[in-house]
Coordinates of C-alpha atoms in Angstrom, one line a residue:
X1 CA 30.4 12.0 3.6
X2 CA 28.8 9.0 5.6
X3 CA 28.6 6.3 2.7
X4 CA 30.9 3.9 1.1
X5 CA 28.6 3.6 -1.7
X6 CA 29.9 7.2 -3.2
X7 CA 33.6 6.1 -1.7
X8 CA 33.9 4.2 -5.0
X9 CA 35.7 5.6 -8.1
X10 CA 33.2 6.5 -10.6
X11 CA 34.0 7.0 -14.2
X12 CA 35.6 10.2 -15.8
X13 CA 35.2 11.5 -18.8
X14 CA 32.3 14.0 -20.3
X15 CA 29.5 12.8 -17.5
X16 CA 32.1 14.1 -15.4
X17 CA 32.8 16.9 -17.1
X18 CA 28.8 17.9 -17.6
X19 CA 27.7 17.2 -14.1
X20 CA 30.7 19.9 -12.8
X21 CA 29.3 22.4 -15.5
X22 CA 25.8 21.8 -14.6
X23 CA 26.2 22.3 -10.9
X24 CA 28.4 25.6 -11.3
X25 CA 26.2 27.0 -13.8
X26 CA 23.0 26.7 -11.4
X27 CA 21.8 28.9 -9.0
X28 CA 22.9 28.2 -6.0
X29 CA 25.7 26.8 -7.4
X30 CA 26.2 22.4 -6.5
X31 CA 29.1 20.0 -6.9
X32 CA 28.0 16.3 -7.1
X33 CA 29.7 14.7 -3.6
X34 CA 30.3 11.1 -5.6
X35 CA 33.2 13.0 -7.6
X36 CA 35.1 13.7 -4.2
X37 CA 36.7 10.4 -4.6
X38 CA 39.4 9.9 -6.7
X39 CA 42.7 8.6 -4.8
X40 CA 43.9 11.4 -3.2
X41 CA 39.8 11.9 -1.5
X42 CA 39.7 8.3 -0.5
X43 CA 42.9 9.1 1.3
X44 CA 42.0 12.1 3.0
X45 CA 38.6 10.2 3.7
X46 CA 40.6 7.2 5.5
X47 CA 42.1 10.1 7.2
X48 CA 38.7 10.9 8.5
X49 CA 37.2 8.1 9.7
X50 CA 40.3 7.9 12.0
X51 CA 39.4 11.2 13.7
X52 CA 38.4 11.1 17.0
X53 CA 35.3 13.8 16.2
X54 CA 34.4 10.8 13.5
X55 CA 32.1 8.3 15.0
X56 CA 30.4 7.2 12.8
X57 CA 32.3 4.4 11.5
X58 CA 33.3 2.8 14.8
X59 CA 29.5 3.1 16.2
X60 CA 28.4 0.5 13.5
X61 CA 31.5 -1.2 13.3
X62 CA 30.2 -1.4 16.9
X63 CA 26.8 -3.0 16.3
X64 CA 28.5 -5.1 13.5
X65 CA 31.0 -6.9 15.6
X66 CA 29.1 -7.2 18.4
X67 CA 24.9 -8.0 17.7
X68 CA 25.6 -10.0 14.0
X69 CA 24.4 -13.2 15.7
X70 CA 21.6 -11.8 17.0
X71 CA 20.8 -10.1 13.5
X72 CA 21.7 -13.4 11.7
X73 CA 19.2 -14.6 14.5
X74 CA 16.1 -12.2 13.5
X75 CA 17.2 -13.0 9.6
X76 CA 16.4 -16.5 9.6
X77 CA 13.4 -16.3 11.8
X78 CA 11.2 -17.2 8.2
X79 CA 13.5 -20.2 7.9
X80 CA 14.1 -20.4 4.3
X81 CA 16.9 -19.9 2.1
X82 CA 17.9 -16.3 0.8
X83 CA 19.7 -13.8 -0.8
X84 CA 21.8 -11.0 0.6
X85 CA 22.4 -8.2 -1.2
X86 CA 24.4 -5.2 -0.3
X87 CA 24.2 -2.1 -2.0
X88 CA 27.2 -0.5 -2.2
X89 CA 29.4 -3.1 -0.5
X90 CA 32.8 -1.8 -0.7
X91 CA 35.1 -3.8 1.0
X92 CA 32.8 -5.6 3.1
X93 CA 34.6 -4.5 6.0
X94 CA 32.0 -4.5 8.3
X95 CA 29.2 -6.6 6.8
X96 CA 31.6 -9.2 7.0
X97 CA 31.5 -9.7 10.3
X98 CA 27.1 -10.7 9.4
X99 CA 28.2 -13.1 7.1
X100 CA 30.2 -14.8 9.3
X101 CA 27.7 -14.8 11.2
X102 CA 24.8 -16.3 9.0
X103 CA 27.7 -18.9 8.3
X104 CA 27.8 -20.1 12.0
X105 CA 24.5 -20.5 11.9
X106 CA 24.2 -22.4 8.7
X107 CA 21.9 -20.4 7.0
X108 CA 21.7 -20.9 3.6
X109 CA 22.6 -18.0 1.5
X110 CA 23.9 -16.3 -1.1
X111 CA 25.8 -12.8 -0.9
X112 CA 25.5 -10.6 -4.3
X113 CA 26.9 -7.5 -3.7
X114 CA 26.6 -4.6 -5.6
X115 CA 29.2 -2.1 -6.2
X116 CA 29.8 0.6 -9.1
X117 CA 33.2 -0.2 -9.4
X118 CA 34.1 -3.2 -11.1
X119 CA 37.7 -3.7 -9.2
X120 CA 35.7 -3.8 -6.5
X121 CA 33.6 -6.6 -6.9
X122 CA 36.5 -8.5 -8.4
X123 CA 38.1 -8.3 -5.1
X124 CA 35.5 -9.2 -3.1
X125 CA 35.1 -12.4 -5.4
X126 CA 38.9 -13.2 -5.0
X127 CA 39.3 -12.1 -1.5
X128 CA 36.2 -13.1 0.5
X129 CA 36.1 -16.5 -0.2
X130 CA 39.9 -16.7 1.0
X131 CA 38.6 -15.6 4.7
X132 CA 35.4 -17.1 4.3
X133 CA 35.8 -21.0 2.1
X134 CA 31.8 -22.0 2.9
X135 CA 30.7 -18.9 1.5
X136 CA 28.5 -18.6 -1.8
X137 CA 29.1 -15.0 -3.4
X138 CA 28.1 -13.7 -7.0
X139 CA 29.2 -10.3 -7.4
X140 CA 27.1 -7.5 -9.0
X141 CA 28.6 -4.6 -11.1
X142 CA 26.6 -1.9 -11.9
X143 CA 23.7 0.6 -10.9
X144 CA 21.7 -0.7 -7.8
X145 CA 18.7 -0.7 -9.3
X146 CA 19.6 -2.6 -12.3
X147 CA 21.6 -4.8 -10.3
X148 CA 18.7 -5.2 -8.2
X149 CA 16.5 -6.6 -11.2
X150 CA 19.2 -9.0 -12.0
X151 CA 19.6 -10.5 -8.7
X152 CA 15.6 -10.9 -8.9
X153 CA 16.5 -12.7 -12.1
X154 CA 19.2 -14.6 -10.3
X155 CA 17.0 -16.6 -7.8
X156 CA 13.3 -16.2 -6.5
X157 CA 14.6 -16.8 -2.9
X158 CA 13.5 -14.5 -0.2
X159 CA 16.2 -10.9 -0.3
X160 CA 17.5 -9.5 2.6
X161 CA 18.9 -5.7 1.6
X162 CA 22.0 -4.4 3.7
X163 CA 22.6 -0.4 3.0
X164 CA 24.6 0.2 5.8
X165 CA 26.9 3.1 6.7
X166 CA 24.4 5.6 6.8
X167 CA 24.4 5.3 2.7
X168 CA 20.8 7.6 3.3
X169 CA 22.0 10.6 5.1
X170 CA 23.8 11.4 1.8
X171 CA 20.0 12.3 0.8
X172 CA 18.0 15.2 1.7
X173 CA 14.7 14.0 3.0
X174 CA 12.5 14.2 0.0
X175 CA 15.4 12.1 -1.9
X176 CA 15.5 9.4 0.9
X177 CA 11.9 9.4 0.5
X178 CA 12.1 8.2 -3.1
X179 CA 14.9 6.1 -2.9
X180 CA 13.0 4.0 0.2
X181 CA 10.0 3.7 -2.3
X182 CA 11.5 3.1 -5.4
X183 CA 13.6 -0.2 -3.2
X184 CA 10.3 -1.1 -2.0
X185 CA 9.0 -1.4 -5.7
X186 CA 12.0 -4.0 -6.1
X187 CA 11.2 -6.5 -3.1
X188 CA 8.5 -8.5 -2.6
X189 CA 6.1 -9.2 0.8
X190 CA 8.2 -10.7 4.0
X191 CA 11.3 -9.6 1.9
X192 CA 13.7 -7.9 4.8
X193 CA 15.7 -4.3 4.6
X194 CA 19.0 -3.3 6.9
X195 CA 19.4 0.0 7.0
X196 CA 21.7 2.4 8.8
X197 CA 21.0 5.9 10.0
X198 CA 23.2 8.4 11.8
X199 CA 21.1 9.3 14.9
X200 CA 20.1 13.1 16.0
X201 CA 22.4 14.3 18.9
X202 CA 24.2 17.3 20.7
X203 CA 25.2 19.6 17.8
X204 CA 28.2 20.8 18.5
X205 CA 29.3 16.8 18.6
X206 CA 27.5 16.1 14.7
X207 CA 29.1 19.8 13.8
X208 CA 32.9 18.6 15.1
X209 CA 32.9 15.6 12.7
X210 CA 32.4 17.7 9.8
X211 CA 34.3 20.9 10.7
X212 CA 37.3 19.1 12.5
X213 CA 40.1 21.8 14.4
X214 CA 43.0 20.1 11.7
X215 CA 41.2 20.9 8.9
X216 CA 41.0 17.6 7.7
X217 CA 36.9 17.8 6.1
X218 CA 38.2 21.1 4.8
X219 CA 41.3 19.6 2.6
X220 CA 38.5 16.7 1.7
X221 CA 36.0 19.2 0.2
X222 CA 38.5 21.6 -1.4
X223 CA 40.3 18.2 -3.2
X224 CA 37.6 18.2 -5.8
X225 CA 38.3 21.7 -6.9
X226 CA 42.0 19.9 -7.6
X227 CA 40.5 17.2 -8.9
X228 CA 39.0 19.3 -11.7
X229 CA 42.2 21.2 -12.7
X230 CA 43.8 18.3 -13.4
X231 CA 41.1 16.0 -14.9
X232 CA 38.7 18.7 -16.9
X233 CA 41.6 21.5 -17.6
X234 CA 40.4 23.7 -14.6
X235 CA 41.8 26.8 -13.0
X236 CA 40.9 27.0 -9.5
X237 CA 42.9 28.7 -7.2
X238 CA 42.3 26.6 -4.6
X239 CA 43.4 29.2 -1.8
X240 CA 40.8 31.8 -2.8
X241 CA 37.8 29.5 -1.8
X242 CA 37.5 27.9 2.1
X243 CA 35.3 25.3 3.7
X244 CA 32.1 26.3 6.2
X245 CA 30.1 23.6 7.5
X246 CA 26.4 23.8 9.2
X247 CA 23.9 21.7 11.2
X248 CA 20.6 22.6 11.9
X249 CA 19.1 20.4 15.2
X250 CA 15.9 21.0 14.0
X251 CA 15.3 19.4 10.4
X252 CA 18.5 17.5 11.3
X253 CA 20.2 18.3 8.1
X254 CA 24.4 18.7 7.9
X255 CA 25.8 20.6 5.3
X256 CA 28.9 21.3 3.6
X257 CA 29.7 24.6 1.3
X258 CA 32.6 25.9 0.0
X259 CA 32.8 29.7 -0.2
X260 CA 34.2 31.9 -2.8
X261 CA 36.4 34.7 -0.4
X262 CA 36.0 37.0 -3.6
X263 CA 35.1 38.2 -6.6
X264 CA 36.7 36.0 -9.7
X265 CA 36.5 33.6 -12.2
X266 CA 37.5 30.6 -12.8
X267 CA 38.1 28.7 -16.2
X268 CA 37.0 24.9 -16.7
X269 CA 37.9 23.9 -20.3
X270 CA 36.3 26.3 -23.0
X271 CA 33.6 27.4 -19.9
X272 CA 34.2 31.0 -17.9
X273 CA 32.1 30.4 -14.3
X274 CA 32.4 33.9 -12.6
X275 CA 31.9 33.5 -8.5
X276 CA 30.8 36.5 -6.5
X277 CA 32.3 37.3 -3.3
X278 CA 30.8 35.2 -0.4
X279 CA 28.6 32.6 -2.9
X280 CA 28.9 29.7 -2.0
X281 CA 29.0 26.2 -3.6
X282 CA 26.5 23.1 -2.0
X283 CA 29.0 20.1 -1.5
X284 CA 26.7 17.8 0.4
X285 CA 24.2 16.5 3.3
X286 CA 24.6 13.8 5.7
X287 CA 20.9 13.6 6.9
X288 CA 20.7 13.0 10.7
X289 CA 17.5 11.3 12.0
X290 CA 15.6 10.8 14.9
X291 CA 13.9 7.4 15.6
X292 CA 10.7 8.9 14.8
X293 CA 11.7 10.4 11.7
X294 CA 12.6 6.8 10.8
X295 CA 10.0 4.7 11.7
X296 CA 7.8 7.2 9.9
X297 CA 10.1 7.0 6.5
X298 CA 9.5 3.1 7.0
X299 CA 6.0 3.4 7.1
X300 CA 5.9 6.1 3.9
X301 CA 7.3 3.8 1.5
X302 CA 6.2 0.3 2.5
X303 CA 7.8 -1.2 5.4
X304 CA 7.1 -1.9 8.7
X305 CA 10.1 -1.5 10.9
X306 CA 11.1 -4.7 13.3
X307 CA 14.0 -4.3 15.1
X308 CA 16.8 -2.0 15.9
X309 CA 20.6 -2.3 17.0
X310 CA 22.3 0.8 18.5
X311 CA 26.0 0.9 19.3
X312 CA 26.3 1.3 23.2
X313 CA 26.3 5.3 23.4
X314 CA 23.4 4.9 20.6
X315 CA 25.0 7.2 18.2
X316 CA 23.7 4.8 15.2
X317 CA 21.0 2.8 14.7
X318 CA 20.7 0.1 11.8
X319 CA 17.2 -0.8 11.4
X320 CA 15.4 -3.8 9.9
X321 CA 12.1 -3.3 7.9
X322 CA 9.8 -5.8 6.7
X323 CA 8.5 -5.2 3.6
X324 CA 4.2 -5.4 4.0

């Protein structure tokens, strides 16, 4: 639940329809966590970030508003001209606040981000330039990796990679582990990597912004059970299922389930998927880290950290790698 890049609308149709059967007919039983947002999720998700128990949003908002000129400052210590890609950049709500400053400093750069959702990076290529007239932007639409190739194609200027939000806490460990590697395999020496990672802390504090007294990460997780009666012909009866939330300190992984509260079945097109009493269904993990388990991810898949900004209670931390 920490990423913008899964807050996009993703398409719907039989992939939809064969990742839902997938997950429910596996043991444990899985629902993907990029299907939570259609528009009723990414209005109980806006509902979310405004929580009080939520901080994640507002501690890199935080480091965004505040330390961008000193980040534009480490960017352009090389000197030459490059690309800046976000993956995932939504609405560029707080990387904006970078390119504003790189433009103060009059670096020169170009922004491709990358997005899944096409209406997405149209808006980004109408809006941005509005608020921002010196800015060079050439949106790309598509799978980050593929989108990553074509920027390569684009220019041979130096890239600097923003994946902020804490975009890798959506991944277990050995996942993040991959995904680091497999974005090293795509940059090239000196080439530069922001990344953002939701820091270790008291428990009961990373719990509360998962498992909130109102219920609101509750009605989040149980939408995608209403999501699938109405888009794939489902049957759920969404008040025989509830939400449970964990966190263990120790591997630093938080996890969402929904439980099954008793025996029953439920129908999902021409497919019967019987639940036992108590079973539960994997929703997601937002991977917290601490800043040894992040230097050492750097160091696994081929970067060498540089720098770090916290937000002033150091809550988060986005990190810049160098690639070796």
């Amino acid at each position: 639940m920490d990423t913008m890049i899964t807050k996009r609308m993703v398409p719907v149709g039989s992939q939809f329809l064969n990742d839902v059967l997938a997950g429910l007919q596996a043991e444990p039983k899985f629902l993907s966590s990029k299907y939570f947002y259609d528009e009723k999720g990414d209005q109980i998700f806006q509902q979310i970030m405004e929580m009080k128990e939520y901080y994640l949003t507002d501690s890199e908002m935080e480091i965004l508003q505040e330390q961008s000129a000193k980040l534009a400052t480490l960017i352009s210590l090389d000197g030459d001209a490059f690309d800046l890609i976000e993956l995932g950049a939504g609405d560029a709500t707080k990387s904006i606040h970078l390119l504003k400053a790189l433009l103060q400093a009059q670096l020169n750069f170009t922004y491709l981000p990358i997005d899944i959702s096409a209406h997405v990076i149209a808006d980004l290529e109408e809006n941005l330039p509005k608020k921002l007239p010196d800015l060079q932007i050439e949106g790309l639409n598509g799978d980050y990796f593929k989108m990553l190739e074509k920027a390569k194609a684009i220019s041979n200027r130096r890239k600097v990679v923003l994946f902020m939000g804490a975009n890798i806490g959506n991944m277990d460990l050995a996942e993040a582990e991959n995904f680091c590697r497999d974005l090293r395999e795509e940059l090239s020496p000196n080439d530069l990597l922001i990344i953002g990672f939701d820091l270790k802390k008291n428990p009961q504090q990373i719990l509360a912004a998962y498992n909130d007294p109102t219920g609101i990460t509750r009605s989040f997780n149980l939408n995608l059970l209403n999501r699938i009666n109405r888009e794939l012909d489902g049957d759920f009866n969404i008040s025989n299922f509830d939400h449970y939330a964990s966190y263990d300190p120790e591997t630093g992984a938080c996890k969402s389930y929904l439980i099954s509260l008793n025996d029953q079945r439920v129908n999902i097109g021409d497919e019967t998927i019987h639940f036992n009493k108590n079973e539960h269904i994997y929703m997601e993990i937002s991977q917290k880290y601490s800043l040894e388990d992040i230097d050492a991810l750097a160091s696994k898949t081929g970067f060498t950290p540089m720098h770090r900004f916290f937000d002033r209670q150091e809550y988060f931390v986005d990190a810049v790698w160098k690639v070796d």
